[in-house]
Every structure is written in C-alpha cells, then in structure tokens.
mmCIF file of C-alpha atoms in Angstrom:
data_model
loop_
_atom_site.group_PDB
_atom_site.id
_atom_site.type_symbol
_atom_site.label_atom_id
_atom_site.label_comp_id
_atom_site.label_asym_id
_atom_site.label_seq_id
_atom_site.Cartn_x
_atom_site.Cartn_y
_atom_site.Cartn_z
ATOM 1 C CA UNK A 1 0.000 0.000 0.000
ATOM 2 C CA UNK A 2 1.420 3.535 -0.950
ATOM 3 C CA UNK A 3 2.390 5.556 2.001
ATOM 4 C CA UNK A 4 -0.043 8.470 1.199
ATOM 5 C CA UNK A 5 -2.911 5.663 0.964
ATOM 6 C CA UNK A 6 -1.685 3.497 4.210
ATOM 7 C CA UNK A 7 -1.989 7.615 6.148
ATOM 8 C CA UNK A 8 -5.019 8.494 4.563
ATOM 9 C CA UNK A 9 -6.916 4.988 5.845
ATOM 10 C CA UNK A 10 -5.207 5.434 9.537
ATOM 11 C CA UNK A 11 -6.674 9.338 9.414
ATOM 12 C CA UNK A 12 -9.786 8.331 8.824
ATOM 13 C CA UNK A 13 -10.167 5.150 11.508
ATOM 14 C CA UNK A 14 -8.772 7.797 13.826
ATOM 15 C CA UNK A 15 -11.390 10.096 12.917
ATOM 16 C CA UNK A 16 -13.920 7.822 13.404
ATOM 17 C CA UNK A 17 -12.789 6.609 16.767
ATOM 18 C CA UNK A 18 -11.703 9.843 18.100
ATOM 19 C CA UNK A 19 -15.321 11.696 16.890
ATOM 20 C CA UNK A 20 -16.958 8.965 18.640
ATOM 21 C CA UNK A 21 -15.717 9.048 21.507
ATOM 22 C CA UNK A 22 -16.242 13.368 21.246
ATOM 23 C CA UNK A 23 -19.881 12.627 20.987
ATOM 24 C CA UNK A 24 -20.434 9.777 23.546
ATOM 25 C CA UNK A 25 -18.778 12.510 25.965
ATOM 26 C CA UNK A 26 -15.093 10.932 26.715
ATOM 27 C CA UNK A 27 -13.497 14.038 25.954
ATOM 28 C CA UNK A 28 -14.761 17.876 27.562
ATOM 29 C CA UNK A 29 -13.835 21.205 26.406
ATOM 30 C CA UNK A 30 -10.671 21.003 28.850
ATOM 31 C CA UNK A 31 -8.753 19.331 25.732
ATOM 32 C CA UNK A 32 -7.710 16.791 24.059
ATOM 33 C CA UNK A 33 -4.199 14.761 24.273
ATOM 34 C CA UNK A 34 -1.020 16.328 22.837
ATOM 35 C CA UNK A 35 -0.353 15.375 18.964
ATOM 36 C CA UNK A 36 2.279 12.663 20.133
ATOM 37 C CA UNK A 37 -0.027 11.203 23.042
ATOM 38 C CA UNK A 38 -2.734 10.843 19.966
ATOM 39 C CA UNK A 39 0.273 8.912 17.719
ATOM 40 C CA UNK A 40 0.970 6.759 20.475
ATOM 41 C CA UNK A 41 -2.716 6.309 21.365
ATOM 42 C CA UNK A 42 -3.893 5.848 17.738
ATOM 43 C CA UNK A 43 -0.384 3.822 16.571
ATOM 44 C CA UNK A 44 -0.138 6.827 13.778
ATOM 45 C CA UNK A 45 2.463 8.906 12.267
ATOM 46 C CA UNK A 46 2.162 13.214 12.857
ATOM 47 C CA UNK A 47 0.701 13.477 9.564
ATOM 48 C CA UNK A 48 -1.879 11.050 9.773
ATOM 49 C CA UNK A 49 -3.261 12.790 13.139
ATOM 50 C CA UNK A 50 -2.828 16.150 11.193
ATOM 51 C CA UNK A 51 -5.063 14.677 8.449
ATOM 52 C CA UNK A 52 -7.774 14.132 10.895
ATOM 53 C CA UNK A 53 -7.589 16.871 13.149
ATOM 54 C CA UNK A 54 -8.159 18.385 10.008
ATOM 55 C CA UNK A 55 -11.195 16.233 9.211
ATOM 56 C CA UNK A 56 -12.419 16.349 12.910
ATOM 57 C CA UNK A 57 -12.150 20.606 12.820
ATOM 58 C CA UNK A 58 -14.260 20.860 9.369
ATOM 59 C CA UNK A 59 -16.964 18.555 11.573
ATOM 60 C CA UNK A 60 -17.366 21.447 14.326
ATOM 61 C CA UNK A 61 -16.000 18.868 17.028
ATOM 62 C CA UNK A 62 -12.452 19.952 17.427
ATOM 63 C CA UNK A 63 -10.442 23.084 17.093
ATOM 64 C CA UNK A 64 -6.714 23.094 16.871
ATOM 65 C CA UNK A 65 -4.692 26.576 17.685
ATOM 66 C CA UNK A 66 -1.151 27.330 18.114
ATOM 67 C CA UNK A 67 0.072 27.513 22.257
ATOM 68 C CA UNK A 68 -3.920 26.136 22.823
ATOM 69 C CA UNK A 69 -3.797 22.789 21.236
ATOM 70 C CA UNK A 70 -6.311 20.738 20.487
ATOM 71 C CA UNK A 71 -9.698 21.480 21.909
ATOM 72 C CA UNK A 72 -12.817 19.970 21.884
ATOM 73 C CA UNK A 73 -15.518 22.567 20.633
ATOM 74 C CA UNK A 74 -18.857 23.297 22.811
ATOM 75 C CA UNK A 75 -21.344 21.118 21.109
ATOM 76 C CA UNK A 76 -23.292 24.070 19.754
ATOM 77 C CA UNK A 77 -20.595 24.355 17.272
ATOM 78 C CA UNK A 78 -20.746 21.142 16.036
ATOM 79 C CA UNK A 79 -22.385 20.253 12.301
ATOM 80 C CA UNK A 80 -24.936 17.747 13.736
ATOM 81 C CA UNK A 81 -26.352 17.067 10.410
ATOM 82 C CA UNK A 82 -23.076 16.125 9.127
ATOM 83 C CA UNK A 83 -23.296 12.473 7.894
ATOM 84 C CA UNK A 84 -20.550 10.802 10.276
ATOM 85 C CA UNK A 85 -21.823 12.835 13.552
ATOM 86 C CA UNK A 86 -25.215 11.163 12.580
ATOM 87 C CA UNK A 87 -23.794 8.151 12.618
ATOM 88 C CA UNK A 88 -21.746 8.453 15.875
ATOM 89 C CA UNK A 89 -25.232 9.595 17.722
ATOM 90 C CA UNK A 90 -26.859 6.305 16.487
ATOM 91 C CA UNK A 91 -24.085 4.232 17.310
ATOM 92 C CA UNK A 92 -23.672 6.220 20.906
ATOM 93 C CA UNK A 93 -27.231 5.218 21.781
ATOM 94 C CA UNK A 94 -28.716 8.877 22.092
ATOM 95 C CA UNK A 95 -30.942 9.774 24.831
ATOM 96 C CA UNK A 96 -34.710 9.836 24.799
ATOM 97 C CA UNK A 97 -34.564 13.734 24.851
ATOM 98 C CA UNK A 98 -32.213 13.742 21.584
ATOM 99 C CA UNK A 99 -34.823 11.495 19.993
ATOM 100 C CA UNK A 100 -37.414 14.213 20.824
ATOM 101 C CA UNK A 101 -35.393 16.585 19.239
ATOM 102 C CA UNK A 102 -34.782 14.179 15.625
ATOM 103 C CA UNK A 103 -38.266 14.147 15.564
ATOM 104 C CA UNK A 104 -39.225 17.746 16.236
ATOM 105 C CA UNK A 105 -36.755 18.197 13.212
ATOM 106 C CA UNK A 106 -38.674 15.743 10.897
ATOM 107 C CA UNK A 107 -42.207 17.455 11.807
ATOM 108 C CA UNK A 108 -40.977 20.491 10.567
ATOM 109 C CA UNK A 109 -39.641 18.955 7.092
ATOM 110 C CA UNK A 110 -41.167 16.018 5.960
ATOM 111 C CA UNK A 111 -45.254 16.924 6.013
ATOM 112 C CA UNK A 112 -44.635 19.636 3.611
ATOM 113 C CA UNK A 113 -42.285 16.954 1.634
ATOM 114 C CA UNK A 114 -45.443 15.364 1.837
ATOM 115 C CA UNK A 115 -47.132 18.135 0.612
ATOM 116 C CA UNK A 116 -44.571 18.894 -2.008
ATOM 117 C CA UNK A 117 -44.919 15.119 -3.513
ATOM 118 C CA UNK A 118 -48.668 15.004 -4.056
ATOM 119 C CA UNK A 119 -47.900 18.067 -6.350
ATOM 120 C CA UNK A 120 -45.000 17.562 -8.456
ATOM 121 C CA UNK A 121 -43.845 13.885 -8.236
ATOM 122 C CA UNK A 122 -43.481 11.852 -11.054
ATOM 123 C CA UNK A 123 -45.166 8.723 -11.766
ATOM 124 C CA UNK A 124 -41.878 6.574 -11.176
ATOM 125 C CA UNK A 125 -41.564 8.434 -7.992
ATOM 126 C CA UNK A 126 -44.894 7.614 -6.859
ATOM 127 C CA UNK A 127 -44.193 4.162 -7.760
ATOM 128 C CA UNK A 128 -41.017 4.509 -5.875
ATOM 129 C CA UNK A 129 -42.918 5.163 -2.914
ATOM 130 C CA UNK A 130 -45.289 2.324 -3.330
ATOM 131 C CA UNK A 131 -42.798 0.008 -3.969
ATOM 132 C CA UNK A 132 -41.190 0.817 -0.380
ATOM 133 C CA UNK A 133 -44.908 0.282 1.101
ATOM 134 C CA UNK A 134 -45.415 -2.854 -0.219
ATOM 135 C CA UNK A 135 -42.008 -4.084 1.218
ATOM 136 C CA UNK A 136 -43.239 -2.708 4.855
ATOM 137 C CA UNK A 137 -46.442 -5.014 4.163
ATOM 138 C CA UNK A 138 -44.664 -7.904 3.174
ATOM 139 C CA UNK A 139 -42.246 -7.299 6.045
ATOM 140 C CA UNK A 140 -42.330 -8.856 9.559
ATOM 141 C CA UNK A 141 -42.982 -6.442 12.131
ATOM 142 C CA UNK A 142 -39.646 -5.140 13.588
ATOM 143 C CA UNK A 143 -37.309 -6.424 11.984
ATOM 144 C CA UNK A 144 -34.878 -4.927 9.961
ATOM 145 C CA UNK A 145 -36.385 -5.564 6.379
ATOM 146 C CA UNK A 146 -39.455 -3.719 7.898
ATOM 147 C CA UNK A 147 -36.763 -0.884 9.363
ATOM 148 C CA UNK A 148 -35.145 -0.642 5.835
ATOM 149 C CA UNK A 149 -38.793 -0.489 3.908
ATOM 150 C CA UNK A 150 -40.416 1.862 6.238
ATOM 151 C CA UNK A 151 -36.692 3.732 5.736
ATOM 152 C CA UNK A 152 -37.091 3.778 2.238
ATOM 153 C CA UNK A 153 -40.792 5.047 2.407
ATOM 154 C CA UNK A 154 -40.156 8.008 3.533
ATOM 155 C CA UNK A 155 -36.618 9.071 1.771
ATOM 156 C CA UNK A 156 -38.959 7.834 -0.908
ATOM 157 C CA UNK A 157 -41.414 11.347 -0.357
ATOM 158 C CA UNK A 158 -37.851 13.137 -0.118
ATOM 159 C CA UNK A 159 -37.118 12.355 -3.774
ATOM 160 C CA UNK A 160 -40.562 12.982 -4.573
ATOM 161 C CA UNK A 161 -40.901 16.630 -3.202
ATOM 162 C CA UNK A 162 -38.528 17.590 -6.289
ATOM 163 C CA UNK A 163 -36.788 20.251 -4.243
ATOM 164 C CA UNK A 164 -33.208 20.486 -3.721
ATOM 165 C CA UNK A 165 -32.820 21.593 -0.182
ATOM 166 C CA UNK A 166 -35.387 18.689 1.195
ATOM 167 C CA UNK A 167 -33.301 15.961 -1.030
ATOM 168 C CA UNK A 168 -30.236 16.780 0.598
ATOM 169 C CA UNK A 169 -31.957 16.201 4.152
ATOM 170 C CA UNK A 170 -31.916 12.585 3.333
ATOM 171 C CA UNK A 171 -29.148 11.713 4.932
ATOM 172 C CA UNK A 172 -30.314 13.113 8.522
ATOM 173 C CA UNK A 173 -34.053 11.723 7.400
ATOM 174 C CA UNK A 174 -32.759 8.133 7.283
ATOM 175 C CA UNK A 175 -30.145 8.650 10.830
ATOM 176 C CA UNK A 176 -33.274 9.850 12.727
ATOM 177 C CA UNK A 177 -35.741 7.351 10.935
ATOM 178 C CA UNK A 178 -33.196 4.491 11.924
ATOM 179 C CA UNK A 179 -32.919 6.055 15.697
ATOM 180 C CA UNK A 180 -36.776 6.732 16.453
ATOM 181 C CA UNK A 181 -38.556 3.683 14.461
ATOM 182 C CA UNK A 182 -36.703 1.175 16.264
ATOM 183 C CA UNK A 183 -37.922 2.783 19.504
ATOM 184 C CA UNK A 184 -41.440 3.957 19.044
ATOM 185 C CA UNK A 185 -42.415 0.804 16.500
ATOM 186 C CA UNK A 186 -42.536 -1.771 19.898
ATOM 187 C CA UNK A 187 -44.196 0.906 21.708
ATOM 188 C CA UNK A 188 -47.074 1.102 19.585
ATOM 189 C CA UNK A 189 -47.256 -2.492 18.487
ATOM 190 C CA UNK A 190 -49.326 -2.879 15.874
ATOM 191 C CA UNK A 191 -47.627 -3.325 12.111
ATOM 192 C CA UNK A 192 -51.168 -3.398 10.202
ATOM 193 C CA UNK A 193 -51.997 0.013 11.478
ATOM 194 C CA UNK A 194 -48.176 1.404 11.173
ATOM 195 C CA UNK A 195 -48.785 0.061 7.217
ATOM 196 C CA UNK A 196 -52.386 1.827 7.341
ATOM 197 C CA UNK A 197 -51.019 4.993 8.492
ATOM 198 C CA UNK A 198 -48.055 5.106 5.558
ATOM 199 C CA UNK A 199 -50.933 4.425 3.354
ATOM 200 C CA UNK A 200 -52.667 7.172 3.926
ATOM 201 C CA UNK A 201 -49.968 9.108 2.812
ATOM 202 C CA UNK A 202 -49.010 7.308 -0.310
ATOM 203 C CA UNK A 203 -52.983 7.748 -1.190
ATOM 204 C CA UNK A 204 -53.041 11.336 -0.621
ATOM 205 C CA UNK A 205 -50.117 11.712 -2.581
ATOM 206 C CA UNK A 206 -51.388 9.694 -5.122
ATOM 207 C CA UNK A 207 -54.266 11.342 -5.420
ATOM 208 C CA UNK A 208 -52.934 14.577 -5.854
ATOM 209 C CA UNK A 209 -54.225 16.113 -2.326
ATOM 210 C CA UNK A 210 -51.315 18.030 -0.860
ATOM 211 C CA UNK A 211 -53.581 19.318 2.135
ATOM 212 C CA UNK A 212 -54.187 15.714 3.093
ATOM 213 C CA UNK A 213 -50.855 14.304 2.583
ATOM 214 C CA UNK A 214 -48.834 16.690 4.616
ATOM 215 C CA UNK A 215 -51.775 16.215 7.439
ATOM 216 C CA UNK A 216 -51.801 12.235 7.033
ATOM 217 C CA UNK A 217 -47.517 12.666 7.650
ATOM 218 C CA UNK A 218 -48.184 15.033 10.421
ATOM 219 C CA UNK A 219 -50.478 13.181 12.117
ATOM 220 C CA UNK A 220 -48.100 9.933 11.324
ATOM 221 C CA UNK A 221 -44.444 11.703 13.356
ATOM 222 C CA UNK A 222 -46.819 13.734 16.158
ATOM 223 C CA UNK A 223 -47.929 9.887 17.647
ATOM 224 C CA UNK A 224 -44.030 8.870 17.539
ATOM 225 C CA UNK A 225 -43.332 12.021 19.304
ATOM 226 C CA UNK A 226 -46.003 11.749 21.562
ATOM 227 C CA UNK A 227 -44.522 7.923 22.263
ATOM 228 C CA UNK A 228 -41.172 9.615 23.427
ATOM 229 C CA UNK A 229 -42.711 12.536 25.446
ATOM 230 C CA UNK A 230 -44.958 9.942 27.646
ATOM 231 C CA UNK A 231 -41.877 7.819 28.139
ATOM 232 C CA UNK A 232 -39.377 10.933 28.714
ATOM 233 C CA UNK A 233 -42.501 12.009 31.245
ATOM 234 C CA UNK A 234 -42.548 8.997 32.624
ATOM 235 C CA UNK A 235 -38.257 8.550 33.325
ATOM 236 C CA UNK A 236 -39.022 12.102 35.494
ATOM 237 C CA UNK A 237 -41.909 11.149 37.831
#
C-alpha cells in the first residue's frame, strides 16, 4: 500500500474513533491529548493525526490553535447534520430527549415533503414510494427488512418533493428514521396500522391532495413524538 494511501486509511479510523468518543462525551472542552499522546494512542504517524484533526475541525467537534492545542468545541458548534456525527449519535445510543429533538426536526420537514410530492412527483416516484410500502407489508414487524422499507418510504417522499434543499436532508431523514422507528415501533405495536397509516400518505399523494398528505404525515411523526414525550414524562416522575 502507498504511504499516502496506508496515512489516509489510519486518518480516517482515527477520525472515526476519536469523533466517537467526542460525541459519547469521553473528551470535555478542557482538551484533548497532545499530537504525540494521539500517535501513540492511535499507533499513527504526525501526519496522519494532522489529516484528521483536520477532518475532525471541518466537523465542528475539534479546534486546533497554536500555544492552545487541540480542543474539543462546545457542542453548539458542532455540524450535527453532518453524515458521520449522525452516525456516531446512532451508534452512541442517544438519549430519549435527543430522539425528541430528531423528531421535532422531521415534523418540521417532511409533512410539507409530503405536501410537495402530491404536487409535483413523477409517476416513477410515486411508484417509488409504493414500492417501499409494499415491502413494509410484506415485512415482519420489527425487523430490519421492515426498518429498511419503512426507511425507504419516507426518503422515498424526499425524492418525490422535487426540491433540492429537502433531497439533501436525506441523509439526517434516514439517521433519525433508523434512531426513532426502532424505539417507538414496539411501543405502539401494531404493524397493520403502522402500514395503514403510511398508506394514507401514499394515497393522498397519489391522489394529488397536498392538504391531506402533509396532514396524514403530520399526524403519522406527532404519535411517535407523543410515544417519546410519555416515556421521557414517565423517566421524570
């Protein structure tokens, strides 16, 4: 393996080990260890932990200054919708209180998505998104062929919308989908009426009815979120 390829694949296992461990809360704003305690930590040369601090500071998580060193940034300043800090939250098991918060997001994006699709879509996008119902159907109820269907479902309506900015979102659509489904599915127990409820939406869209599709997908997030708020209510009595 070249050199510059052998650095470049040791920067970037360092990145993701270091940024997880940022996010599941090893490391505080105090600072981080000294570029030589990171190449013995990490078994990397200087420029490979150079090439990641790099990576690490274009993520929001880390600053690195001359006489202040590396620093771990407040987490206001991190770029949470950045694909790999996603991931890291998933994979960090993320409080019920950051799962309120993905799905706050998603209310306030995907019912006009919704909205968006029952106007413009195409038909192969509307058969897109009846494709990925059928699979949830066909699918056992929490498992992860259902996960990936319902998944697909709704980046589905993404496509759909034929805007841009909402396209783009996918990639924090599918992180919080993949967070809150696996915890608010088993709370509400019932795959025929999770199906029914997706259906709606596919109809309205179908039909051409923006008004009803965007209230059909409202009314589908606002009972996950109101799964998490009784349970984060609950965790405080």
């Amino acid at each position: 393996m070249a050199l510059l390829d052998r650095n470049f694949n040791l920067s970037h296992r360092m990145v993701h080990e270091l940024g997880k461990a940022i996010i599941c809360g090893e490391y505080n704003t105090d600072g981080l260890p000294t570029e030589a305690e990171l190449c013995d930590k990490f078994g990397v040369s200087r420029s490979a932990v150079r090439e990641a601090v790099k990576m690490l500071s274009a993520k929001g998580l880390i600053s690195s200054k001359p006489r202040q060193g590396i620093r771990v940034q407040a987490e206001e300043e991190w770029n949470i919708f950045d694909p790999d800090l996603l991931r890291w939250s998933l994979e960090s098991k993320p409080s019920m209180k950051v799962l309120k918060e993905f799905l706050q997001v998603r209310i306030a994006i995907e019912p006009e998505a919704a909205a968006l699709a029952a106007r413009y879509a195409t038909q192969e996008q509307i058969d897109a998104i009846e494709a990925a119902l059928e699979r949830m159907k066909n699918a056992e109820d929490n498992t992860p062929e259902d996960l990936d269907a319902d998944i697909a479902f709704h980046i589905s309506i993404l496509y759909a919308s034929n805007n841009r900015f909402y396209v783009r979102l996918r990639d924090f659509i599918q992180t919080a989908l993949r967070v809150s489904i696996s915890h608010t599915s088993p709370m509400k127990g019932n795959h025929e009426g999770i199906v029914e409820d997706h259906a709606k939406v596919f109809n309205a869209i179908k039909n051409r009815n923006p008004e009803r599709a965007k209230h059909s997908m409202l009314l589908l997030i606002d009972e996950a979120l109101n799964f998490i708020e009784e349970e984060l209510a609950s965790k405080s009595n």
